[in-house]
Each structure stands twice: as structure tokens, then as C-alpha cells.
Short mmCIF file of C-alpha atoms and ligand atoms in Angstrom, two decimals:
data_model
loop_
_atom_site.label_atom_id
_atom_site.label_comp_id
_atom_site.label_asym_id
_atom_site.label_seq_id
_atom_site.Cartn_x
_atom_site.Cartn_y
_atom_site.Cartn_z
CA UNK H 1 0.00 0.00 0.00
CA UNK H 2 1.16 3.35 -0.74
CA UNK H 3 1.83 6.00 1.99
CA UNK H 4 0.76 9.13 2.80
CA UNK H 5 2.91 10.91 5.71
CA UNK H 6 1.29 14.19 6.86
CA UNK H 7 3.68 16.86 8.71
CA UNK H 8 1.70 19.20 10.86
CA UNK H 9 3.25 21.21 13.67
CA UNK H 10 3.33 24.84 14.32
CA UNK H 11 5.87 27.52 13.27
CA UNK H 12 9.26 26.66 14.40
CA UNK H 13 8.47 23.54 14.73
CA UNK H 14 10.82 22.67 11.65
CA UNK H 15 8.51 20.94 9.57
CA UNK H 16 10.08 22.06 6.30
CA UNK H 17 13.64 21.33 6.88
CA UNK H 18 13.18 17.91 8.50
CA UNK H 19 11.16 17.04 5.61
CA UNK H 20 13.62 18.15 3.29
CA UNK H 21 16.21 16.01 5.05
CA UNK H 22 13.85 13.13 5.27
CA UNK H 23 13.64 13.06 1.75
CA UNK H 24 17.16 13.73 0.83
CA UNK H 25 17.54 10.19 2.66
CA UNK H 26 13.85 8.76 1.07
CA UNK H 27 13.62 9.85 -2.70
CA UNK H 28 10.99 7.60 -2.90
CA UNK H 29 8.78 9.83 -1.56
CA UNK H 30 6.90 12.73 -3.51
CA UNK H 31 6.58 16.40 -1.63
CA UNK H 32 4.16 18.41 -1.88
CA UNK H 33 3.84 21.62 -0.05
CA UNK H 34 0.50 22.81 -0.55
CA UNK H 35 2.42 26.82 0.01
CA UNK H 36 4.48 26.32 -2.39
CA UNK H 37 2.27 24.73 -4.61
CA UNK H 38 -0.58 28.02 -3.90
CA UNK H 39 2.28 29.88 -4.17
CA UNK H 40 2.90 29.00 -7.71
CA UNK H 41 -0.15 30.09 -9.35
CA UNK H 42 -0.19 32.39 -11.65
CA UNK H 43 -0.52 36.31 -11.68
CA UNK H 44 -3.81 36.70 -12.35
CA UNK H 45 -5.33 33.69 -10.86
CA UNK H 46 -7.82 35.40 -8.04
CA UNK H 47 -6.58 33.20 -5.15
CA UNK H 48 -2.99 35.03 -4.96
CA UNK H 49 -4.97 37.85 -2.74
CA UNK H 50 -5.66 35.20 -0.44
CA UNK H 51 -2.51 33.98 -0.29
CA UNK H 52 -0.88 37.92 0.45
CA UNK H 53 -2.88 38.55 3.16
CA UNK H 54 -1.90 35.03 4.51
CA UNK H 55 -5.70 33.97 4.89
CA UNK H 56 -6.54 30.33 4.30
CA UNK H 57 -8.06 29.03 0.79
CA UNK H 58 -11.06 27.75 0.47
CA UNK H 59 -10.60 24.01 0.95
CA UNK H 60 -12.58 23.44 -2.43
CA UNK H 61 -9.53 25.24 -4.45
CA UNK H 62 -6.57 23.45 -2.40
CA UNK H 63 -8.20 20.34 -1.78
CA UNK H 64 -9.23 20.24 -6.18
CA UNK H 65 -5.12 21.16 -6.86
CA UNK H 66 -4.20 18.55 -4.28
CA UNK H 67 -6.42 15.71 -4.99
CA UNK H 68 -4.90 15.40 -8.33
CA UNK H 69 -1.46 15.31 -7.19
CA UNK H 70 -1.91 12.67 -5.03
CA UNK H 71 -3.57 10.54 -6.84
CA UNK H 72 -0.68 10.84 -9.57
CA UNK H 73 1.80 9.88 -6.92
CA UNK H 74 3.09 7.15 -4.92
CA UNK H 75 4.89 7.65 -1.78
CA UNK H 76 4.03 10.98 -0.46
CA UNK H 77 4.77 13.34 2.18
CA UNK H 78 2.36 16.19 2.55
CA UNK H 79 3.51 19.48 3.99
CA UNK H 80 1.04 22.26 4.83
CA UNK H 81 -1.78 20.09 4.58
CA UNK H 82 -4.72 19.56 6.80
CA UNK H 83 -4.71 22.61 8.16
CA UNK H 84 -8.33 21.90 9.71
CA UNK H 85 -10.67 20.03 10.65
CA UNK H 86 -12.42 19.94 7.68
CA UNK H 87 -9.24 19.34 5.35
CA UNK H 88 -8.28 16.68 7.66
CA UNK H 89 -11.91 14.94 7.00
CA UNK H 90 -11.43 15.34 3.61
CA UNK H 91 -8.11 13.56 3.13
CA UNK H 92 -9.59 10.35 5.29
CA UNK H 93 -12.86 10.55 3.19
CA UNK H 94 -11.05 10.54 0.20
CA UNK H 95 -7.56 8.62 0.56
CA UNK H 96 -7.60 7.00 4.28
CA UNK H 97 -8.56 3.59 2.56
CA UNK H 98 -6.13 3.93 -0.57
CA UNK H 99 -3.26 5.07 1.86
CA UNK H 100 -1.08 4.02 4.79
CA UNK H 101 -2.02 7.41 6.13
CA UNK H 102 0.80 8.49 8.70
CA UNK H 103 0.18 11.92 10.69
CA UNK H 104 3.16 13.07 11.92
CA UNK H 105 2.81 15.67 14.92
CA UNK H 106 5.84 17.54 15.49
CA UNK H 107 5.10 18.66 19.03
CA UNK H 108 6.77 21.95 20.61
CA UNK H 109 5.34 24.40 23.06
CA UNK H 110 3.85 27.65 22.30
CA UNK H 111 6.92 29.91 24.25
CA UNK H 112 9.61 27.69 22.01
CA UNK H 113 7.29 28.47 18.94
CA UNK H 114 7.55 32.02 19.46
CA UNK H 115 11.64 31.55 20.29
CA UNK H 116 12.15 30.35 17.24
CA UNK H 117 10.87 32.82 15.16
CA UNK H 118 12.22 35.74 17.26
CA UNK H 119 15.96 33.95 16.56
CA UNK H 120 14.62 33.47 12.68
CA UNK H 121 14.02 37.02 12.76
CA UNK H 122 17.24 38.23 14.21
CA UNK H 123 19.31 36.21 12.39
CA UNK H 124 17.46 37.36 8.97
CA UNK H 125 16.85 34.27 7.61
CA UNK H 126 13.16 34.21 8.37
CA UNK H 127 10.22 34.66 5.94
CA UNK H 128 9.31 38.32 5.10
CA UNK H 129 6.36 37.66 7.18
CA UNK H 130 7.85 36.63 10.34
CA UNK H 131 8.69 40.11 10.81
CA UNK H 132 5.85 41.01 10.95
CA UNK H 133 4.42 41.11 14.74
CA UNK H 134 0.80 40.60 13.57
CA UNK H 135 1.84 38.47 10.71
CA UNK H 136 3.73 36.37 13.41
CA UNK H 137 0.51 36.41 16.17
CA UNK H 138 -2.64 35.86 13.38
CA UNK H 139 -0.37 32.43 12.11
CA UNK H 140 -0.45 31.52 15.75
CA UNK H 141 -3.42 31.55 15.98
CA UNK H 142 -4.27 30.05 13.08
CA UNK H 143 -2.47 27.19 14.28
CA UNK H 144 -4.17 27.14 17.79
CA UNK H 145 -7.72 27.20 16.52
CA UNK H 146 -7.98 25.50 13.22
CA UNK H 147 -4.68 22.71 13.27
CA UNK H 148 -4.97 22.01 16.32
CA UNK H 149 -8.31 20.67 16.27
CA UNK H 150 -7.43 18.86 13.09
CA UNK H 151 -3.83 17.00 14.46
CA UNK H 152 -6.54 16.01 17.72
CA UNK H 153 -8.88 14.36 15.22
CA UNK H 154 -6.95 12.27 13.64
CA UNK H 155 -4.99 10.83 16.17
CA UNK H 156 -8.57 9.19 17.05
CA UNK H 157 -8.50 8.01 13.13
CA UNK H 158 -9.04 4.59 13.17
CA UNK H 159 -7.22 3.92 10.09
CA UNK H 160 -4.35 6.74 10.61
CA UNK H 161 -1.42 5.87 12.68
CA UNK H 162 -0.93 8.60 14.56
CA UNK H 163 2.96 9.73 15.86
CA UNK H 164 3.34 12.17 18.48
CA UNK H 165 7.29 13.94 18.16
CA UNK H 166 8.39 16.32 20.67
CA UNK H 167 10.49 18.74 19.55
CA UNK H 168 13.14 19.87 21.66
CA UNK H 169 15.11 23.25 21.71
CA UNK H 170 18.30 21.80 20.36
CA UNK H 171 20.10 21.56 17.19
CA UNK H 172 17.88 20.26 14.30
CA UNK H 173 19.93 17.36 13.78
CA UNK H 174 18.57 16.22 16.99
CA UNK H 175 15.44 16.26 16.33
CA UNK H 176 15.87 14.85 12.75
CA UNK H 177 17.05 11.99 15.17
CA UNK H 178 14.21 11.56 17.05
CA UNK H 179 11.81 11.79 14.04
CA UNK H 180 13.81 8.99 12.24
CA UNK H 181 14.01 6.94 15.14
CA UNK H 182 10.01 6.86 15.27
CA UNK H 183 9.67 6.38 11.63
CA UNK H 184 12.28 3.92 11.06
CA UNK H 185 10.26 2.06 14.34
CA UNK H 186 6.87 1.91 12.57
CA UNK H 187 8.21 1.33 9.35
CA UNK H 188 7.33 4.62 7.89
CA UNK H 189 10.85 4.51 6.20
CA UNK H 190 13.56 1.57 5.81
CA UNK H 191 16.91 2.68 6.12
CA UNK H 192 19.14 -0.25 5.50
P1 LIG T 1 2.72 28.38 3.83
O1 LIG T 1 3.92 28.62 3.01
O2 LIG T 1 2.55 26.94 4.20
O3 LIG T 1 2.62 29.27 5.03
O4 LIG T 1 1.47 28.72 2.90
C1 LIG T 1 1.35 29.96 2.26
C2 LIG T 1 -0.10 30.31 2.05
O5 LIG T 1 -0.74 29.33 1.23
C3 LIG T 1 -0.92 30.34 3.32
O6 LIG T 1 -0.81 31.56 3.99
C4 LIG T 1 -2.33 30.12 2.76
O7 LIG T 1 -2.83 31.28 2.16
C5 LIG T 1 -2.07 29.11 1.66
N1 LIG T 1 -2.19 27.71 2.14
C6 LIG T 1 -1.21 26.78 2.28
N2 LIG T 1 -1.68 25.61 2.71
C7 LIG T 1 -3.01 25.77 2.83
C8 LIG T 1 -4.08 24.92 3.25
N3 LIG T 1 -3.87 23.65 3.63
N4 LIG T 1 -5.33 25.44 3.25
C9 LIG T 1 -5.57 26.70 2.87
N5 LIG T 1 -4.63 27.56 2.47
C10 LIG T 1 -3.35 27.11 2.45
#
């Protein structure tokens, strides 16, 4: 059966570098980052305002560009998508019993969250939103009220395995460690 490994977790969390380096090492898998993938829209299509003011698309749009990319896939690791509750209910609807559907929850308090981005931001290497105060608050938020309500349904999924990583305030090659070490455990990936 083919996979489908969700990464959710909040800003800072790392999500897009430890996939990155989880792929490096498992080029079987396909990414797709549904912000990139938004992002890459043309000019004039009339969801780019959405995107600049860093509001949500309707799940109809991202859920019609995704559903085609996924099916066209085989491995996959999804990045920036659910992002709520009703995204999450989607994906199971539509893929839960095609898929070994894997959320991944990359787990890191709130205060860390907010570390992270302030050292993001002084070290310049942050997005153009992070410095942004509000930008930086309303995508907290975001997370708070709409993901996570979606990462707590599914790990009640009866056919998603749910893992659970805590992320720790260390290096990330730690915590690409620990992520490995519980994927490599359930067989997510097979190193050899
Ligand atoms: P990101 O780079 O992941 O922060 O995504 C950039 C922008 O794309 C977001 O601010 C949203 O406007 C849009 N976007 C990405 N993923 C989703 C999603 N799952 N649902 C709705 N909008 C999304």
C-alpha cells in the first residue's frame, strides 16, 4: 500500500527542513507543499490575494489542486496540509482507505514556537512575514484554533497511525534523530 505521511506542527516547529532532510535520505517519496504549490499560481489567478494577506483558501480550491497530485503519486509526504478540521476529514474521506495514512505531529510548546521565530528574525533568515508582529501572532493563531483541532482528530483516526514527536530546543539534527528513530520504528521509512 502506498503511503501518505502528513507533517503538521506549528511555526518553528521545523517541519520544512526535516522534511527536506527526510527526503534527501527517502527519494521515494513525492513532496508536496500545498504553500508552495498556492504559491505558484499564476498572476492573475484570483486566489494570490488570499494567499498575500496570509488567509486560508477555500478548501474546495486546495483540496481540487491537491487531490490530483496525489492521486498521480506514490509515496508521499504532505507538507502544509490539513490545516483543519475539515481538510483533515477530507483527506480520510477521500484517501484513508487507498493510503497508509501516517500523521506526523511535530510537538513543541507555544513559548519555544515564538523563540524560534524571534531567533529566525534576528538572524534574517526568516520569511518576510515573520517580521511582521501581527503576521507572526494571526499564524499563531491560526495554528491554535484550526490545526490544532485537526492533528486532535486524527490521532482518534481509526485507520491513521498517529505519531506524536516532541520537539526539543536543540540543534535540528537532533530532532531529525528523534523523528527517524520513530519512523524507522513503525516502518514509515527503511533505512538499511
Ligand atoms: P505556507 O507557506 O505553508 O505558510 O502557505 C502559504 C499560504 O498558502 C498560506 O498563507 C495560505 O494562504 C495558503 N495555504 C497553504 N496551505 C493551505 C491549506 N492547507 N489550506 C488553505 N490555504 C493554504
Amino acid at each position: 500500500m502506498k503511503k501518505l505521511v502528513l507533517m503538521m506542527g506549528g511555526q518553528g516547529s521545523g517541519k520544512g527542513t526535516l522534511s527536506k532532510k527526510l527526503l534527501a535520505e527517502n527519494p521515494n517519496f513525492t513532496y508536496i507543499e500545498t504553500g508552495a504549490m498556492l504559491r505558484a499560481l499564476p498572476e492573475n489567478s484570483p486566489l494570490r490575494a488570499i494567499i498575500e494577506r496570509g488567509e486560508m483558501v477555500p478548501d474546495d480550491e486546495v483540496c481540487k489542486l491537491l487531490e490530483s497530485k496525489i492521486i498521480a503519486a506514490g509515496d508521499v509526504l504532505l507538507d502544509g496540509f490539513p490545516r483543519k478540521v475539515s481538510q483533515a476529514q477530507w483527506l480520510v474521506e477521500k484517501f484513508g482507505d487507498k493510503f497508509d495514512t501516517i500523521a506526523v505531529y511535530l510537538n513543541l510548546p507555544e513559548s519555544l514556537m515564538l523563540k524560534r521565530i524571534q531567533n529566525r528574525i534576528a538572524e534574517g533568515g526568516g520569511r518576510a512575514d515573520d517580521a511582521n508582529a501581527v503576521a507572526v501572532r494571526r499564524r499563531l493563531d491560526t495554528f491554535k484554533q484550526e490545526t490544532m483541532p485537526a492533528i486532535n482528530w486524527l490521532r482518534s483516526v481509526k485507520n491513521v497511525r498517529f505519531l506524536e514527536i516532541p520537539i526539543a530546543d536543540a540543534p535540528i539534527d537532533v530532532n531529525y534523530k528523534t523523528l527517524k528513530s520513530a519512523l524507522v520504528a513503525n516502518k514509515v521509512v527503511n533505512y538499511r
